[in-house]
C-alpha positions as a Python dict, from the first residue, in 0.01 Angstrom:
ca = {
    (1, 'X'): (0, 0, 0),
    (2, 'X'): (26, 243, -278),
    (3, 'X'): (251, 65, -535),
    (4, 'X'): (425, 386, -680),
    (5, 'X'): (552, 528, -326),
    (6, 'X'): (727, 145, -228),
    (7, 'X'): (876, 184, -556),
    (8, 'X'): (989, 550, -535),
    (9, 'X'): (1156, 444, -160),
    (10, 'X'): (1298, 140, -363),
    (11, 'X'): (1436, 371, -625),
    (12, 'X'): (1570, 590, -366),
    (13, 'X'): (1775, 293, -160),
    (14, 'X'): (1908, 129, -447),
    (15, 'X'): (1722, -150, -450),
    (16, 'X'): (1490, -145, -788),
    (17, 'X'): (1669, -312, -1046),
    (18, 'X'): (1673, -35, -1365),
    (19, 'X'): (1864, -227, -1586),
    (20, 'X'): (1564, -502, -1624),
    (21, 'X'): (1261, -347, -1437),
    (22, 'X'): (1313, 26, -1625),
    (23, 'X'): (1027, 239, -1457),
    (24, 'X'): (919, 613, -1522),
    (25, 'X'): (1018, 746, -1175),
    (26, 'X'): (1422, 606, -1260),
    (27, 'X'): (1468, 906, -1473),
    (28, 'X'): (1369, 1154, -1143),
    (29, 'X'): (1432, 929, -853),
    (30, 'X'): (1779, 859, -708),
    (31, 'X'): (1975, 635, -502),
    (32, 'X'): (2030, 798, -199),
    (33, 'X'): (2301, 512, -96),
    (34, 'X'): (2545, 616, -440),
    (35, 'X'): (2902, 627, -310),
    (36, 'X'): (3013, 954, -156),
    (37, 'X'): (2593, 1044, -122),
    (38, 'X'): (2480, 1133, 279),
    (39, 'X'): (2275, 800, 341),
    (40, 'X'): (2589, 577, 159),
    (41, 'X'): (2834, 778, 413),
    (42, 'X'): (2593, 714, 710),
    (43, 'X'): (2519, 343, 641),
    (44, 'X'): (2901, 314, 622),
    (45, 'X'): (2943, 417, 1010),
    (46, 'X'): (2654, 239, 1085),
    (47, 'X'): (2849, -62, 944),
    (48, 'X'): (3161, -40, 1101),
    (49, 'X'): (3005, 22, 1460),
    (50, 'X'): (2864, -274, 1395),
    (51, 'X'): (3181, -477, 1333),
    (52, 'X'): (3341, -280, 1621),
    (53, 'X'): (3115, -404, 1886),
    (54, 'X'): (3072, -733, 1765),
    (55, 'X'): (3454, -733, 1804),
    (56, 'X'): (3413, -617, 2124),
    (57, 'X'): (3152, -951, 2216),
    (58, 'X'): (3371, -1172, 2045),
    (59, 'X'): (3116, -1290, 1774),
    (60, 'X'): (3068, -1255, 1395),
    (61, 'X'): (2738, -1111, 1416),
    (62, 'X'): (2517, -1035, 1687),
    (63, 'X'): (2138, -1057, 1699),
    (64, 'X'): (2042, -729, 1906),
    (65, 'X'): (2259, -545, 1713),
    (66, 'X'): (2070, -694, 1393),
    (67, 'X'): (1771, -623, 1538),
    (68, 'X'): (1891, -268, 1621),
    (69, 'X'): (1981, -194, 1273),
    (70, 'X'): (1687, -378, 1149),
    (71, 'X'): (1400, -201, 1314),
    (72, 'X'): (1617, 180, 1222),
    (73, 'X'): (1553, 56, 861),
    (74, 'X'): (1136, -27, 977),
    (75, 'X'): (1085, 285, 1098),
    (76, 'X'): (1296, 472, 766),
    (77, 'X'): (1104, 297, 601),
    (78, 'X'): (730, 355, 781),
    (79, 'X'): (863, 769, 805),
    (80, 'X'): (919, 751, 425),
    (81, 'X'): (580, 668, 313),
    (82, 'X'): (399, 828, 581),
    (83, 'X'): (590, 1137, 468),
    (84, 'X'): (511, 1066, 76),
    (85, 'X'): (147, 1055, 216),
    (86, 'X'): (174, 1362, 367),
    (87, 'X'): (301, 1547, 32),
    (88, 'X'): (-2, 1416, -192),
    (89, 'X'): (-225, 1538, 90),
    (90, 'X'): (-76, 1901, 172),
    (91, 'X'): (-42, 1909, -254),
    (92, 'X'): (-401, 1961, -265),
    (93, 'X'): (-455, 2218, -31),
}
């Protein structure tokens, strides 16, 4: 896997650390899950309909649900990079 894309979707969640690990693409990239940004909103409802249902079962956490969640994040995460792909390809025709 190309190192610079898994970065570039690790800039863009949140999850690259800046403060210690400073890269290049910080200064262009951002964190799509800032407060008040679309994917921060989202993950929000996503969150409480998770603590609604498991309510609902009677449990702190439930495993299909996790899985669920999980596997939503698996394929962001596949569509991201395939899609990254696709723009260095279709940037050189």
């Amino acid at each position: 896997m190309n190192a610079q894309k898994q970065r570039i979707y690790e800039l863009m969640l949140g999850s690259w650390n800046l403060e210690d690990y400073p890269v290049e693409e910080g200064q262009y990239v951002e964190n799509e899950f800032m407060e008040g940004k679309f994917c921060e909103q989202a993950y929000a409802g996503i969150y409480d309909a998770n603590r609604r249902i498991c309510r609902k079962l009677g449990v702190e956490d439930d495993p299909d649900v996790e899985l669920i969640i999980g596997n939503c994040f698996g394929i962001m995460n596949h569509m991201c990079l395939k899609m990254f792909d696709y723009g260095a390809l279709f940037s050189t025709k």
